[in-house]
Amino acid sequence: MPSHLERLNPAQRAAATTPAPLLVLAGAGSGKTETLIRRVADLILRGEAPERLLCITFTTRAAGEMRDRLAALLGPARTPRWVGTFHAIMARLMVEDAASIPGLPRGFATLGQRDARALLMGAAGITDSKEAGLLAEAVSLLKNGLVTEPGKLPRSSALARFEPEVLARAAAVLPAYRAALEARQALDFDDLIAVPVAAMRADPGLAKRWSARWAEILVDEYQDTNHAQHALVRLLAGKAGRVFAVGDDLQAIYGWRGADVSHIRRFGKDYPAAPPPVKLETNYRSSSTILRAANAVAAQDAEALPKILRPAEPKAAPGQPITVREAATPEDEGREVVDWLMSLRHGQQQPPWREFAVLVRTGFVADPILAALRQAGIPVRLVAEREPDAPREVVGTIAWLRLAMSRSAAGRGVTESWAAGADDAFRRACAYPPRGIGAALLGRLREHAAERGLALAGAVPSLPASPDERRALKAVLGIAREIGDGVNRRGLRPADALRLAAEASELAERLEGGGKLGAAWGKALQVAAKAGGVAAFCEGAALTDSLDGDEPADAVSVMTLHQAKGLEFDHVLLAGLEEGVWPHWAAEANGALAEERRLFYVGLTRARHSLWLTWVRHRREWEGKPSRFLGESPKPQAKLVSTKPAAPGRATPPMPTGAEKDRLVAEFLTRRARARRRE
């Protein structure tokens, strides 16, 4: 057996070697990333050219991890260069082949969320930020749904959560918003998929030429594809249809933002040559007790693709029983969480705080829990739903590095050139720190560059300009050359390259102070340090003004289930398991109840060793009832404990006797039956 396949189990080995098209149903904790990497290695070691493989992920972090692991396995020379997110891959492809897409400006800018929203607000004539946020969400969904005519809106649970007037306004403002983007010579994040899809549909020759570039397309987390991404993969696959898709329909939890679980469930119809899916069912993460509960919940989904999670060591101890806690109020639930932590940290072998996670369906459930944890002096890491935009000083420094690395230095018989893909970085570098380069001068430069088919930086030498204007523009290029030459000459890693860019651009003093700016700069350096190289860091930074990827401190993680996707912890507590909270009250009306159950399944499978579930009798103004999902776990594996709220600072109560357990279980089932009859 080839050495690169030795570590795989039989199902993983089949997934790594079966010809595409192929769907791999990868259960939680089944080693899907390792399997995908070994498949890439197998293809290359069997003679496939690395540049003929396209590997698509959903997050920059996952793409960076994949690059690093492939480089460690194959060496840098044989590592595929087309590894990235959907958006990064298509941004790069469009920069390389911009002339093939009619109307696409050479050197187009990709707007971050902040700039795109400001442009949308101007097109819609609104100033209220909350209204703008709602409108931006609706516009994004329409773009990802490939909506071209305002009167033809697709049916989806994602759109069902909006009032009809919001959707009507979003559809009506789309033409004006697109015109504003065109005038800015820019695309927003959603355009990076929608524009190439539209171009390939309009020009089959372009679709054929692009699809011929790759021998196989490998897509991770296939269940999370939206309409535009699914269309993109099919177009790039062409007639050959060599698509290797990895995913799990039971972990499809992003329908609210346009993902469609039917894509993975109809893979065989999209690619008729595909054999039956290969199933990865061996779980290397959770105890058998947790897996039994997860399988019982999965069995409630009649449309799920059949799959059973099995422990890697069937004869191992079943692990700790799942504990269900009932609290009187949200504040009592917070104290239950403190008791949970203290009971597991009791004794000589205390697990680190970072191995604990409190996961909630929606943010307000976490507030009293956070208060209780902080009052008890327990370190907490609150994971935000979205990373905030970086300060302009950090964004500006990254822009200087991107501009510097877009230059191809002059040599014998070769003239200096600049990549048009960094035109937005050039604009930022001209604007900050201020160097006397105004909008009028940049407008003239842009027209001059467009006439000659040059990048903005490349058009500077030939631009008719005054001596002061020419001096200011040449100063920008001089700083960029200094940064690029320093990075290349000294072979700097991304974090050190970013420091050099800060020094050369005279931003270092502002960045190295304290407060929020200093923290944001430290985070940028941390993200850069984990990038696969300067080019990879610049590629990811070109697509966003936010900084994702800070290292978790030794603290209890508190986050929503959507933030926890892909993570795992030794000990997990799922809070707020009441009807109306989880499942959410609007889920049934919007046709999203199955996704709420999948969210619960994802929560269960984040835990390795122990799992607690809590619900509250009186939350806000309503009387709580336990979530229906609690009744879908196998009863022998659930252990109910005292429902009396614990007083602050009180030690964890002793565990009930066997007779007490039976009584409590019977009481719980009786209460649930009465509640269902009242429904």
XYZ file of C-alpha atoms in Angstrom:
679
model
C 0.000 0.000 0.000
C 1.332 3.487 -0.796
C 2.627 5.178 2.348
C 0.348 8.202 1.936
C -2.707 5.924 2.277
C -1.527 3.774 5.191
C -3.149 5.893 7.911
C -6.601 5.763 6.326
C -9.348 3.323 7.253
C -10.969 1.311 4.406
C -13.769 3.847 3.796
C -11.346 6.769 3.809
C -9.064 4.874 1.420
C -11.969 4.282 -0.966
C -12.812 7.979 -0.799
C -9.197 8.897 -1.543
C -8.849 6.638 -4.585
C -12.259 6.201 -6.277
C -12.384 8.183 -9.552
C -14.547 11.305 -9.701
C -17.334 12.255 -9.889
C -17.752 11.127 -6.311
C -19.681 12.243 -3.256
C -18.201 11.470 0.157
C -20.685 11.601 3.027
C -18.377 12.506 5.893
C -19.947 12.258 9.331
C -18.875 14.533 12.169
C -15.379 13.731 13.422
C -14.738 11.191 10.652
C -11.456 12.646 9.354
C -12.765 14.236 6.172
C -9.994 16.839 5.882
C -7.301 14.192 6.149
C -9.098 12.109 3.542
C -9.363 15.028 1.130
C -5.664 15.868 1.539
C -4.656 12.243 0.961
C -6.772 12.183 -2.199
C -4.954 15.241 -3.554
C -1.641 13.574 -2.714
C -2.744 10.362 -4.407
C -3.712 12.187 -7.604
C -0.388 14.044 -7.753
C 1.732 11.007 -6.905
C -0.059 9.111 -9.677
C 1.035 11.743 -12.167
C -1.604 14.479 -12.117
C -0.106 17.961 -12.477
C -0.665 20.037 -9.304
C -1.887 23.049 -11.315
C -4.657 20.844 -12.741
C -6.302 20.392 -9.336
C -8.766 22.946 -7.952
C -9.388 22.658 -4.200
C -12.239 24.803 -2.853
C -13.037 25.480 0.798
C -15.377 27.884 2.576
C -13.025 29.737 4.918
C -9.611 31.323 4.551
C -8.480 29.447 7.644
C -9.461 26.073 6.162
C -7.704 26.936 2.899
C -4.529 27.902 4.747
C -4.597 24.685 6.757
C -5.062 22.653 3.583
C -2.109 24.367 1.882
C 0.130 23.810 4.907
C -0.762 20.139 5.232
C -0.316 19.490 1.516
C 3.059 21.243 1.553
C 4.150 19.133 4.536
C 3.066 15.941 2.752
C 4.187 16.688 -0.803
C 6.707 19.508 -0.521
C 6.151 23.067 -1.768
C 6.993 22.263 -5.392
C 4.151 19.746 -5.707
C 1.554 21.634 -3.675
C -1.424 22.747 -5.819
C -1.566 26.512 -6.220
C -5.334 26.605 -6.814
C -6.329 26.086 -3.170
C -8.684 28.635 -1.642
C -12.194 29.787 -0.890
C -14.826 30.110 -3.610
C -14.377 33.875 -3.576
C -10.574 33.919 -3.505
C -10.338 31.406 -6.354
C -12.718 33.323 -8.599
C -11.192 36.711 -7.774
C -7.825 35.349 -8.844
C -9.197 33.740 -11.989
C -10.965 36.943 -13.016
C -7.819 39.017 -12.436
C -5.840 36.619 -14.642
C -8.474 36.547 -17.385
C -10.351 39.844 -16.996
C -10.404 40.425 -20.764
C -12.716 37.395 -21.187
C -15.522 38.956 -19.165
C -17.298 41.807 -20.970
C -17.645 44.913 -18.827
C -15.287 43.725 -16.097
C -12.897 46.609 -15.388
C -9.212 45.800 -15.510
C -7.887 46.050 -11.986
C -11.355 45.966 -10.429
C -11.569 46.605 -6.695
C -13.296 44.174 -4.345
C -15.215 46.148 -1.749
C -15.277 45.042 1.865
C -18.581 44.906 3.709
C -18.231 48.449 5.077
C -17.607 50.092 1.690
C -20.189 47.957 -0.098
C -22.867 48.852 2.444
C -22.074 52.555 2.120
C -22.464 52.287 -1.650
C -25.767 50.417 -1.241
C -27.068 53.057 1.175
C -26.311 55.744 -1.398
C -28.057 53.801 -4.164
C -31.115 53.215 -1.947
C -31.148 56.738 -0.506
C -31.177 55.596 3.127
C -29.141 56.652 6.156
C -30.372 54.336 8.938
C -27.703 51.683 9.601
C -30.165 49.057 10.864
C -32.347 49.457 7.784
C -29.231 49.294 5.619
C -28.108 46.068 7.281
C -31.434 44.369 6.580
C -31.437 45.615 2.988
C -27.835 44.452 2.480
C -28.734 40.928 3.659
C -31.650 40.750 1.235
C -29.572 42.099 -1.677
C -26.847 39.547 -0.938
C -29.362 36.690 -0.985
C -30.788 37.886 -4.299
C -27.315 38.034 -5.813
C -26.421 34.584 -4.525
C -29.742 33.379 -5.928
C -28.626 34.761 -9.322
C -31.706 36.973 -9.532
C -31.607 39.067 -12.708
C -35.195 40.330 -12.887
C -36.886 42.070 -9.932
C -40.182 40.287 -10.564
C -38.716 36.768 -10.409
C -37.729 35.943 -6.844
C -36.767 32.349 -5.990
C -38.524 30.473 -3.214
C -36.267 29.721 -0.267
C -36.360 29.594 3.518
C -33.648 32.271 3.498
C -35.906 34.766 1.720
C -38.987 33.684 3.696
C -37.673 35.430 6.817
C -37.955 38.850 5.148
C -41.083 40.955 4.903
C -42.339 41.231 1.291
C -41.680 44.974 1.202
C -38.021 44.440 2.157
C -37.556 41.959 -0.690
C -39.368 44.244 -3.110
C -37.123 47.136 -2.137
C -33.996 44.980 -2.419
C -34.997 43.829 -5.900
C -35.830 47.391 -6.942
C -32.503 48.835 -5.742
C -30.361 46.132 -7.404
C -30.000 47.943 -10.783
C -28.952 51.209 -9.123
C -26.538 49.373 -6.829
C -24.976 47.536 -9.776
C -24.617 50.845 -11.615
C -22.890 52.358 -8.571
C -20.467 49.427 -8.435
C -19.746 49.786 -12.138
C -19.054 53.506 -11.737
C -16.669 52.666 -8.887
C -15.024 49.970 -11.075
C -15.643 47.559 -8.257
C -17.303 44.290 -7.328
C -18.762 43.333 -3.994
C -18.165 39.971 -2.342
C -21.190 38.306 -3.935
C -20.172 39.466 -7.416
C -17.046 37.341 -7.219
C -19.298 34.327 -7.833
C -22.286 35.850 -9.646
C -20.245 37.676 -12.320
C -18.229 34.670 -13.564
C -21.351 32.468 -13.499
C -23.210 34.993 -15.651
C -20.200 35.281 -17.972
C -19.932 31.509 -18.460
C -23.661 31.160 -19.061
C -23.523 33.900 -21.677
C -20.378 32.505 -23.330
C -20.184 28.682 -23.466
C -16.736 29.028 -24.985
C -15.479 30.722 -21.827
C -17.042 28.002 -19.685
C -15.376 25.324 -21.819
C -11.987 27.036 -21.668
C -12.109 27.536 -17.909
C -13.343 24.003 -17.204
C -10.481 22.604 -19.315
C -7.959 24.088 -16.867
C -8.672 21.475 -14.197
C -8.625 17.715 -14.206
C -10.568 17.530 -10.937
C -12.470 19.943 -8.715
C -12.454 19.080 -5.012
C -15.070 20.865 -2.873
C -15.122 20.690 0.914
C -18.335 21.268 2.955
C -20.448 20.741 -0.158
C -23.676 20.920 1.861
C -23.036 24.638 2.422
C -23.080 25.675 -1.248
C -25.624 28.299 -2.247
C -27.309 28.571 -5.647
C -24.502 30.604 -7.246
C -21.717 28.387 -5.883
C -23.516 25.231 -6.998
C -23.951 26.697 -10.496
C -20.283 27.692 -10.556
C -19.063 24.183 -9.722
C -21.275 22.646 -12.401
C -20.053 25.109 -15.030
C -16.392 24.602 -14.128
C -16.859 20.829 -14.101
C -18.115 20.889 -17.693
C -19.061 17.685 -19.470
C -16.316 15.667 -17.786
C -17.963 16.286 -14.413
C -14.879 15.372 -12.394
C -16.146 16.751 -9.090
C -15.081 15.303 -5.750
C -17.496 16.617 -3.127
C -17.103 16.113 0.614
C -19.851 17.006 3.036
C -22.593 15.976 5.420
C -26.220 16.889 4.838
C -26.843 16.497 8.587
C -24.516 19.447 9.174
C -26.255 21.773 6.708
C -27.059 24.720 8.997
C -26.679 27.791 6.784
C -29.981 27.841 4.927
C -30.704 31.280 6.424
C -27.879 32.719 4.331
C -28.764 30.902 1.118
C -27.116 27.474 1.406
C -29.268 24.689 -0.043
C -29.031 21.185 1.431
C -30.668 19.739 -1.693
C -27.393 20.250 -3.592
C -25.644 17.473 -1.706
C -28.739 15.267 -1.668
C -29.121 15.422 -5.450
C -25.447 14.983 -6.285
C -26.184 11.740 -8.134
C -28.688 13.510 -10.394
C -26.282 16.344 -11.142
C -23.496 13.870 -11.943
C -25.127 10.662 -13.235
C -21.754 8.933 -13.704
C -21.110 9.068 -9.955
C -21.208 5.763 -8.016
C -23.137 5.540 -4.710
C -21.663 7.879 -2.068
C -18.729 6.689 -0.013
C -19.694 6.989 3.660
C -17.238 7.968 6.393
C -19.049 6.755 9.502
C -16.183 6.077 11.922
C -16.106 8.893 14.435
C -12.741 9.672 16.045
C -14.076 12.392 18.328
C -17.010 11.576 20.577
C -17.906 8.904 23.118
C -20.380 6.187 22.147
C -22.975 7.749 24.466
C -22.824 11.036 22.574
C -22.888 9.240 19.211
C -26.014 7.277 20.184
C -27.783 10.530 21.001
C -26.642 12.122 17.738
C -27.787 9.130 15.684
C -31.185 9.175 17.394
C -31.646 12.850 16.509
C -30.468 12.242 12.927
C -33.025 9.448 12.548
C -35.823 12.022 12.903
C -34.847 13.569 9.535
C -36.701 11.493 6.961
C -34.879 13.165 4.044
C -31.351 12.676 5.387
C -28.950 10.514 3.416
C -28.516 7.280 5.423
C -25.466 7.293 7.684
C -24.682 5.983 11.181
C -21.858 7.350 13.297
C -19.814 4.615 15.010
C -17.054 5.010 17.593
C -13.503 4.320 16.428
C -13.094 1.957 19.399
C -16.364 -0.001 19.766
C -15.225 -1.753 22.956
C -14.210 1.451 24.717
C -16.160 2.656 27.771
C -19.394 4.426 26.771
C -18.329 7.661 28.437
C -20.202 9.976 30.752
C -24.010 10.040 30.600
C -25.621 13.075 29.021
C -26.981 15.403 31.686
C -30.185 17.427 31.286
C -30.661 20.404 33.622
C -33.845 22.370 34.136
C -33.423 25.910 35.523
C -36.083 28.237 36.859
C -34.723 31.441 35.266
C -31.950 32.471 32.867
C -29.922 33.623 35.872
C -30.251 30.152 37.374
C -29.144 28.696 34.050
C -26.012 30.837 34.320
C -25.332 29.410 37.775
C -25.891 25.894 36.415
C -23.151 26.577 33.886
C -20.799 27.656 36.679
C -21.662 24.474 38.616
C -20.993 22.407 35.488
C -17.567 23.925 35.050
C -16.610 23.605 38.701
C -17.735 19.989 38.913
C -15.556 19.020 35.940
C -12.615 21.086 37.150
C -12.758 19.503 40.602
C -9.821 17.300 41.567
C -6.147 17.128 40.735
C -6.395 16.791 36.953
C -8.074 20.018 35.933
C -8.731 20.303 32.188
C -7.803 23.678 30.693
C -10.599 26.227 30.319
C -10.274 26.167 26.519
C -11.639 22.608 26.480
C -15.049 23.878 27.657
C -17.662 25.459 25.405
C -21.123 26.886 26.034
C -23.117 26.840 22.802
C -26.416 28.648 22.262
C -28.966 28.854 19.478
C -29.277 32.629 19.667
C -27.208 35.361 21.272
C -29.541 36.620 24.033
C -29.414 33.220 25.769
C -25.708 33.782 26.407
C -26.044 37.118 28.257
C -26.931 35.835 31.773
C -24.474 32.956 31.312
C -21.665 35.393 30.542
C -22.622 37.463 33.598
C -22.500 34.388 35.859
C -19.147 33.252 34.470
C -17.584 36.674 34.943
C -19.011 37.017 38.445
C -17.420 33.668 39.313
C -14.059 34.837 37.966
C -13.990 32.275 35.158
C -12.070 33.398 32.039
C -14.422 33.755 29.065
C -13.849 34.023 25.324
C -16.943 35.371 23.582
C -16.796 34.486 19.872
C -18.488 37.198 17.812
C -20.866 36.419 14.962
C -18.731 38.515 12.644
C -15.281 39.917 13.096
C -15.355 43.748 13.168
C -13.736 45.663 10.339
C -10.085 46.441 10.953
C -9.090 50.087 11.580
C -7.972 52.059 8.541
C -4.362 52.058 9.781
C -4.290 48.247 9.661
C -6.150 48.088 6.340
C -3.758 50.685 4.936
C -0.665 48.729 5.991
C -1.995 45.572 4.395
C -2.736 47.566 1.222
C 0.901 48.746 1.081
C 2.093 45.134 1.320
C -0.353 43.984 -1.342
C 0.754 46.760 -3.692
C 4.417 45.949 -3.092
C 3.929 42.254 -3.833
C 2.000 43.002 -7.047
C 5.187 44.278 -8.708
C 7.334 42.251 -11.048
C 10.762 43.812 -10.763
C 12.708 44.950 -13.807
C 15.604 42.838 -14.954
C 17.761 42.235 -17.972
C 15.492 42.774 -20.955
C 12.416 42.938 -18.711
C 10.569 46.124 -17.773
C 8.906 46.699 -14.428
C 5.235 45.742 -14.290
C 2.437 45.915 -11.722
C -0.571 43.594 -11.417
C -3.939 45.242 -11.983
C -5.430 43.088 -9.216
C -3.799 45.406 -6.685
C -5.395 48.597 -8.063
C -7.586 48.919 -4.982
C -4.458 48.552 -2.819
C -2.819 51.337 -4.864
C -5.801 53.622 -4.207
C -5.629 52.919 -0.461
C -1.862 53.511 -0.411
C -2.348 56.873 -2.133
C -5.054 57.884 0.332
C -3.493 56.855 3.647
C -1.339 58.277 5.041
C -2.374 61.386 3.052
C 0.127 62.317 0.328
C -1.729 65.027 -1.565
C -3.234 62.638 -4.106
C -6.890 63.573 -4.519
C -9.861 62.008 -6.253
C -9.419 64.135 -9.380
C -5.836 62.957 -9.927
C -6.799 59.320 -9.310
C -9.698 59.706 -11.762
C -7.343 60.931 -14.494
C -4.924 58.114 -13.722
C -7.739 55.568 -13.905
C -8.851 56.788 -17.355
C -5.253 56.842 -18.570
C -4.654 53.282 -17.310
C -7.877 51.991 -18.879
C -6.972 53.454 -22.283
C -3.614 51.659 -22.250
C -4.696 48.440 -20.553
C -2.371 49.024 -17.603
C -2.581 48.714 -13.853
C -2.877 52.051 -12.043
C 0.680 51.775 -10.737
C 1.939 50.830 -14.187
C 0.293 53.884 -15.758
C 2.033 56.395 -13.474
C 5.203 56.935 -15.598
C 3.258 57.894 -18.739
C 0.515 59.994 -17.083
C 0.476 63.670 -18.130
C 0.776 65.406 -14.759
C 2.254 68.404 -13.003
C 5.638 68.055 -11.283
C 3.984 67.971 -7.831
C 1.460 65.322 -8.921
C 4.166 63.207 -10.537
C 6.350 63.514 -7.434
C 3.508 62.366 -5.138
C 2.627 59.351 -7.311
C 6.260 58.328 -7.758
C 6.747 58.519 -3.981
C 4.043 55.869 -3.550
C 5.735 53.595 -6.071
C 9.089 54.165 -4.420
C 7.802 53.054 -1.027
C 6.145 50.011 -2.603
C 9.429 49.054 -4.313
C 11.273 49.415 -1.013
C 8.801 47.074 0.718
C 8.778 44.502 -2.077
C 12.573 44.450 -2.455
C 12.985 44.069 1.296
C 10.519 41.181 1.506
C 12.093 39.324 -1.426
C 15.711 40.011 -0.561
C 15.352 38.949 3.057
C 12.824 36.160 2.435
C 10.463 37.543 5.062
C 7.513 35.633 6.441
C 4.079 37.377 6.291
C 4.145 38.909 9.792
C 7.628 40.380 9.295
C 6.651 41.593 5.815
C 3.677 43.375 7.370
C 5.962 45.040 9.937
C 8.252 46.203 7.128
C 5.243 47.670 5.274
C 4.221 49.559 8.423
C 7.691 51.037 8.863
C 8.196 52.010 5.220
C 4.742 53.626 4.957
C 5.266 55.556 8.218
C 2.313 53.882 9.912
C 4.296 51.902 12.494
C 4.163 54.518 15.277
C 0.376 54.749 15.063
C -0.039 50.977 15.109
C 2.218 50.105 18.009
C 0.329 52.035 20.659
C -2.185 50.548 23.044
C -5.972 50.384 23.001
C -8.163 48.982 20.258
C -5.800 49.976 17.460
C -2.869 48.192 19.065
C -5.030 45.117 19.652
C -6.188 45.116 16.015
C -2.580 45.406 14.825
C -1.562 42.516 17.069
C -4.386 40.442 15.642
C -3.318 41.274 12.072
C 0.208 40.081 12.859
C -1.225 36.935 14.419
C -3.295 36.187 11.313
C -0.292 36.878 9.083
C 1.891 34.540 11.125
C -0.459 31.652 10.342
C -0.644 32.363 6.596
C 1.075 29.970 4.225
C 3.235 32.765 2.778
C 3.185 36.438 1.870
C 1.312 35.778 -1.379
C -1.335 33.680 0.395
C -1.788 36.338 3.069
C -2.186 39.092 0.467
C -4.678 37.003 -1.504
C -6.902 36.477 1.530
C -6.588 40.080 2.697
C -7.729 41.349 -0.710
C -11.233 40.023 -0.062
C -12.103 41.492 3.321
C -11.423 44.334 5.722
C -12.021 42.107 8.761
C -9.448 39.984 10.540
C -10.435 36.437 11.386
C -8.270 33.852 13.067
C -7.070 34.980 16.491
C -5.720 32.237 18.722
C -8.094 31.230 21.528
C -6.846 32.047 24.994
C -7.207 29.588 27.864
C -10.818 30.548 28.453
C -14.283 29.044 28.227
C -15.664 29.616 24.723
C -19.191 31.033 24.523
C -20.672 31.171 21.029
C -23.632 30.370 18.840
C -23.896 26.992 17.149
C -23.190 28.573 13.775
C -19.856 29.833 15.103
C -19.023 26.408 16.534
C -19.286 24.555 13.218
C -16.017 22.714 12.601
C -14.835 23.029 16.211
C -14.645 20.429 18.970
C -14.211 20.510 22.743
C -13.790 17.970 25.524
C -16.823 19.314 27.378
C -19.854 21.040 25.838
C -22.995 22.586 27.329
C -25.934 23.383 25.048
C -28.057 26.098 26.665
C -31.522 27.499 25.988
C -33.193 24.270 24.862
C -36.787 25.512 25.026
C -39.553 25.555 22.469
C -39.536 28.917 20.735
C -35.833 29.386 21.383
C -34.506 26.108 20.000
C -36.193 25.328 17.662
C -36.748 29.004 16.963
C -40.374 30.107 16.991
C -40.266 31.095 13.293
C -38.668 27.842 12.116
C -41.870 25.964 11.329
C -43.453 28.967 9.609
C -40.374 29.403 7.394
C -39.942 25.712 6.656
C -36.687 25.565 8.625
C -37.539 23.067 11.379
C -35.294 20.381 9.858
C -32.382 22.816 9.900
C -33.025 23.582 13.571
C -32.744 19.855 14.279
C -29.509 19.690 12.275
C -28.218 22.556 14.396
C -28.906 20.450 17.496
C -27.098 17.511 15.856
C -24.087 19.749 15.194
C -24.132 20.848 18.826
C -24.158 17.271 20.118
C -21.252 16.257 17.907
C -18.987 19.106 19.076
C -18.409 17.228 22.365
C -15.719 14.630 22.923
C -16.287 13.416 26.468
C -19.175 15.091 28.276
C -22.374 16.859 27.301
C -24.864 18.890 29.332
C -28.193 20.241 28.071
C -30.089 23.022 29.878
C -33.485 24.633 29.513
C -35.332 27.369 31.407
C -38.911 27.376 32.766
C -39.360 31.183 32.791
C -37.444 33.127 30.155
C -38.336 36.773 29.626
C -42.131 37.050 29.478
C -43.055 33.510 28.554
C -43.431 30.145 30.213
C -40.806 27.770 28.886
C -41.285 24.212 27.715
C -38.430 21.806 27.057
C -37.401 21.605 23.416
C -38.859 18.739 21.421
C -35.266 17.820 20.558
C -34.655 16.721 24.150
C -37.250 14.020 23.631
C -35.505 12.726 20.517
C -32.396 11.540 22.360
C -32.467 7.942 23.635
C -33.921 7.987 27.154
C -31.461 5.565 28.808
C -28.618 7.918 27.924
C -30.218 11.024 29.447
C -29.848 11.695 33.137
C -32.037 14.312 34.829
C -30.773 15.897 38.012
C -32.282 18.171 40.608
C -34.474 20.900 39.115
C -33.999 23.183 42.115
C -32.045 26.309 41.175
C -28.603 26.452 42.732
C -27.844 29.473 44.885
C -24.830 31.608 43.915
C -21.604 30.106 45.206
C -23.258 26.868 46.372
C -21.353 23.670 45.672
C -22.673 21.230 43.106
C -25.446 19.086 44.693
C -24.778 15.366 45.184
C -25.841 13.056 42.376
C -29.285 11.457 42.889
C -29.750 7.792 43.695
C -31.039 5.294 41.138
C -34.590 5.534 42.528
C -34.420 9.326 42.465
C -33.247 9.217 38.824
C -36.201 7.014 37.871
C -38.618 9.361 39.632
C -37.193 12.433 37.967
C -37.262 10.821 34.534
C -40.909 9.834 35.050
C -41.792 13.367 36.156
C -40.032 14.847 33.141
C -41.859 12.551 30.699
C -45.192 13.341 32.354
C -44.581 17.093 32.066
C -43.628 16.741 28.446
C -46.718 14.662 27.640
C -48.957 17.281 29.294
C -47.233 20.039 27.340
C -47.791 18.211 24.068
C -51.463 17.697 24.880
C -51.817 21.434 25.568
C -50.334 22.095 22.118
